[in-house]
Tab-separated table of C-alpha atoms in Angstrom:
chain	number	residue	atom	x	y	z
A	1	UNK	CA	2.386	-16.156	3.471
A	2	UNK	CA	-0.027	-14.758	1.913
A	3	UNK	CA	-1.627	-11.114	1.493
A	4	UNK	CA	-4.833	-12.123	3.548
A	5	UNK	CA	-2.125	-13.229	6.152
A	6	UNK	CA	-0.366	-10.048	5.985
A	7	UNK	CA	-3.150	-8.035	6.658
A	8	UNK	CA	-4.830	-10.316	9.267
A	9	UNK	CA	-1.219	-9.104	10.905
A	10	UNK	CA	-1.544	-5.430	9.662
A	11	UNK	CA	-4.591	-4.555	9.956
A	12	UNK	CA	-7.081	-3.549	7.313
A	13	UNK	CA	-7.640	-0.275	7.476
A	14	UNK	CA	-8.423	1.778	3.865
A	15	UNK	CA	-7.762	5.388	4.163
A	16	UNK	CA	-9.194	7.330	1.396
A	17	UNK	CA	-10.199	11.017	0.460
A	18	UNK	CA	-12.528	12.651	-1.618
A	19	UNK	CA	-11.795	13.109	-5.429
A	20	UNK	CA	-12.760	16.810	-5.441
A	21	UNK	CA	-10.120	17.095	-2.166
A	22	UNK	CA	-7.438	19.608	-2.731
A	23	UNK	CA	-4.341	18.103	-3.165
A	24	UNK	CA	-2.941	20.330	-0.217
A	25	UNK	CA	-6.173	18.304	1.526
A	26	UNK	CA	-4.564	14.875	0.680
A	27	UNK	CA	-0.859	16.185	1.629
A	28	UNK	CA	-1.872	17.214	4.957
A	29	UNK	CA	-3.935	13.584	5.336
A	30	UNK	CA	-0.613	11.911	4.467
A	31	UNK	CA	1.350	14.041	6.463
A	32	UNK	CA	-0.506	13.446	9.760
A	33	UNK	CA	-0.885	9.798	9.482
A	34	UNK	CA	2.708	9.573	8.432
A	35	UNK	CA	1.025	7.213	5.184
A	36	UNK	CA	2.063	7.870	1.606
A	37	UNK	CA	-0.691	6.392	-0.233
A	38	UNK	CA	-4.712	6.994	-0.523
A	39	UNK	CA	-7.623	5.399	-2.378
A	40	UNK	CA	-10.055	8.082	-3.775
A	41	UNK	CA	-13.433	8.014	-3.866
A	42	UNK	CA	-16.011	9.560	-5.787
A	43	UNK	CA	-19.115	11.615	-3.796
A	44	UNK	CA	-20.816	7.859	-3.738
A	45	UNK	CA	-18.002	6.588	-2.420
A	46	UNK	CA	-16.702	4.109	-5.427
A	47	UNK	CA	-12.952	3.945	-5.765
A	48	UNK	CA	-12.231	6.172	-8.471
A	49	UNK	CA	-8.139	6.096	-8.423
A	50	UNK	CA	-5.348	6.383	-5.822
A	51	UNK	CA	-3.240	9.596	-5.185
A	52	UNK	CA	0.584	8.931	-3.676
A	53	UNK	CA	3.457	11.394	-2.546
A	54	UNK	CA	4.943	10.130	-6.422
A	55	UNK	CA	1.534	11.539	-7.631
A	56	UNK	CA	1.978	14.973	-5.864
A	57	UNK	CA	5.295	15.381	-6.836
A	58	UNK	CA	5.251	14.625	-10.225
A	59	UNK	CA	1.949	15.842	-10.989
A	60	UNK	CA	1.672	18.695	-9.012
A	61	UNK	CA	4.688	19.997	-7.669
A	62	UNK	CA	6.776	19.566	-10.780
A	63	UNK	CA	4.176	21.228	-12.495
A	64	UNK	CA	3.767	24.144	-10.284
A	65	UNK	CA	0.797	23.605	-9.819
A	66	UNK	CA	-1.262	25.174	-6.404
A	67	UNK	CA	-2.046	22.744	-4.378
A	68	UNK	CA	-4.743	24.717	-2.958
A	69	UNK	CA	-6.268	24.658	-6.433
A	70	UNK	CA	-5.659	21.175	-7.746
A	71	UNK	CA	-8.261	18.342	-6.944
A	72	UNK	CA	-7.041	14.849	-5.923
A	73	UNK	CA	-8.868	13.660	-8.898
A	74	UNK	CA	-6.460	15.952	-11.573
A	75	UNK	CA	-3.287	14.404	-10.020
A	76	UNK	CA	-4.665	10.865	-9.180
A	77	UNK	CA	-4.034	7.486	-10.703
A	78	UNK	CA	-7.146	6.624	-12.371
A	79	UNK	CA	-9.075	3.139	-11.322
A	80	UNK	CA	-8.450	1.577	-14.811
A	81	UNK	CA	-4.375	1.924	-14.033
A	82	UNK	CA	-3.996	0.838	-10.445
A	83	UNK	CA	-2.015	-2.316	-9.783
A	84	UNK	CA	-4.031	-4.635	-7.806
A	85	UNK	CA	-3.275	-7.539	-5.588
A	86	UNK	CA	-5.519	-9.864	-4.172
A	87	UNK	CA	-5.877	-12.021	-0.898
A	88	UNK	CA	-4.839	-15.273	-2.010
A	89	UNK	CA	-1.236	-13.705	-3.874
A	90	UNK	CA	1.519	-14.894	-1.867
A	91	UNK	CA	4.331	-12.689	-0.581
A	92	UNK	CA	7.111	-13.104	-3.920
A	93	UNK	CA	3.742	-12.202	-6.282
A	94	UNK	CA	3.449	-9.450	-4.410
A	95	UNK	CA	7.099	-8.794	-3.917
A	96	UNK	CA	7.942	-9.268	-7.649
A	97	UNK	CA	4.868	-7.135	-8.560
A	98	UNK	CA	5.894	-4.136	-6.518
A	99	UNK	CA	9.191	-4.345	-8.298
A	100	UNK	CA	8.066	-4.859	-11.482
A	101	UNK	CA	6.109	-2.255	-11.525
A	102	UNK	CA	8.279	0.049	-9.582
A	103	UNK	CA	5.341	0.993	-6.619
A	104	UNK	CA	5.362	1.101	-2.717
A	105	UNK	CA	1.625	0.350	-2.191
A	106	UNK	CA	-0.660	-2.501	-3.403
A	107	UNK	CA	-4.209	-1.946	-2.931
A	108	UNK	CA	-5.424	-5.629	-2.152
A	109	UNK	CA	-8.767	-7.083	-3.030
A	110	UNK	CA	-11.338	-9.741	-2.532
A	111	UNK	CA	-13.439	-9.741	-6.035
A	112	UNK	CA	-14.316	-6.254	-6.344
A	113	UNK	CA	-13.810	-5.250	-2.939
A	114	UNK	CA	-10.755	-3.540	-1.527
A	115	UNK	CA	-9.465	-5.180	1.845
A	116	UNK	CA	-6.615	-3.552	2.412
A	117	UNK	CA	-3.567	-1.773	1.330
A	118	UNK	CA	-0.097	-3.795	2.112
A	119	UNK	CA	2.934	-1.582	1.622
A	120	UNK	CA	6.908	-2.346	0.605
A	121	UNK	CA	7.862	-1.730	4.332
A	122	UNK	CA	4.695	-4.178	5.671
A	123	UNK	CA	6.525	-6.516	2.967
A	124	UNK	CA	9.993	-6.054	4.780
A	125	UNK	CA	8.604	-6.562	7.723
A	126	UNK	CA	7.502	-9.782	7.195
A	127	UNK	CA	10.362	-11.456	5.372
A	128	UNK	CA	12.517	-10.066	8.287
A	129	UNK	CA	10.159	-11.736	11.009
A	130	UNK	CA	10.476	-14.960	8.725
A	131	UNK	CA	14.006	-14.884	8.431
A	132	UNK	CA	14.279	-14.250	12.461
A	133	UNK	CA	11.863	-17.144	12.675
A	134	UNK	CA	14.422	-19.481	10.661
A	135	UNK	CA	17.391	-18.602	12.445
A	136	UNK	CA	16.191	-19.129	15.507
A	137	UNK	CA	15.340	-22.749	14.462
A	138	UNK	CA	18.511	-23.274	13.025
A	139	UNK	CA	20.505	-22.138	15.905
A	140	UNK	CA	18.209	-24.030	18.486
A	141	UNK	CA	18.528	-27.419	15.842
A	142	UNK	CA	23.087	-26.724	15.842
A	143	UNK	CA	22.969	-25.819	19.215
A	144	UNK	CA	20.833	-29.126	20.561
A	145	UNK	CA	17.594	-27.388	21.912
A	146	UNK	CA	15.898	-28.152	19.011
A	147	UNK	CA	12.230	-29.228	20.100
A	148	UNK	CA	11.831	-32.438	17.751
């Protein structure tokens, strides 16, 4: 399966937030759509980095920071370090890449477009709905109801 697949499933929705956002701004966005990842976007709306509960924890809580006072954009992950899938990676790329590189969300692109954002427990998801799909064959093919 691949990513494309996985959000054709999903759905493609990109939630993002302003850079100059207060980081309470972007807690409260995560918060109520029960999410834990963002893209940001400057005032022209260009991805400019993505901001994750990891980013407000270590960035802002553990520094004490005010999260009144603190802009998305000071805690952020800047564009130019973002891991990036793409529509055509298959699910162990994406798998292996999300443990490699020890991240829950993978913003997902088509050229220089962003098309979605597939996450460890969409990943999950799948592979149990596979695995489901594979039993069920096996135990129609031992039992005899097999349809071939």
């Amino acid at each position: 399966m691949k990513a494309k697949d996985i959000l054709l499933s999903k759905g493609n929705s990109v939630l993002s937030i302003q850079e100059d956002a207060s980081v309470q701004q972007a807690v409260s966005e995560l918060s109520s759509r029960k999410i834990g990842f963002l893209i940001v976007r400057n005032a022209s709306g260009e991805v400019t980095g993505v901001v994750s509960e990891r980013d407000v924890i270590n960035k802002c809580v553990n520094q004490k920071s005010d999260p009144e006072k603190t802009l998305v954009k000071d805690i952020m992950t800047p564009k130019e370090k973002i891991v990036l899938g793409f529509e055509e990676d298959d699910i162990e790329s994406i798998m292996n890449t999300m443990t490699e590189k020890k991240i829950r969300h993978l913003p997902i692109f088509s050229g220089d477009q962003i098309t979605g954002i597939i996450s460890i427990g969409d990943v999950i998801k799948v592979l149990l709905e596979s695995k489901d799909k594979e039993i069920q064959a096996l135990s129609a093919y031992v039992s005899g109801n097999y349809p071939g």
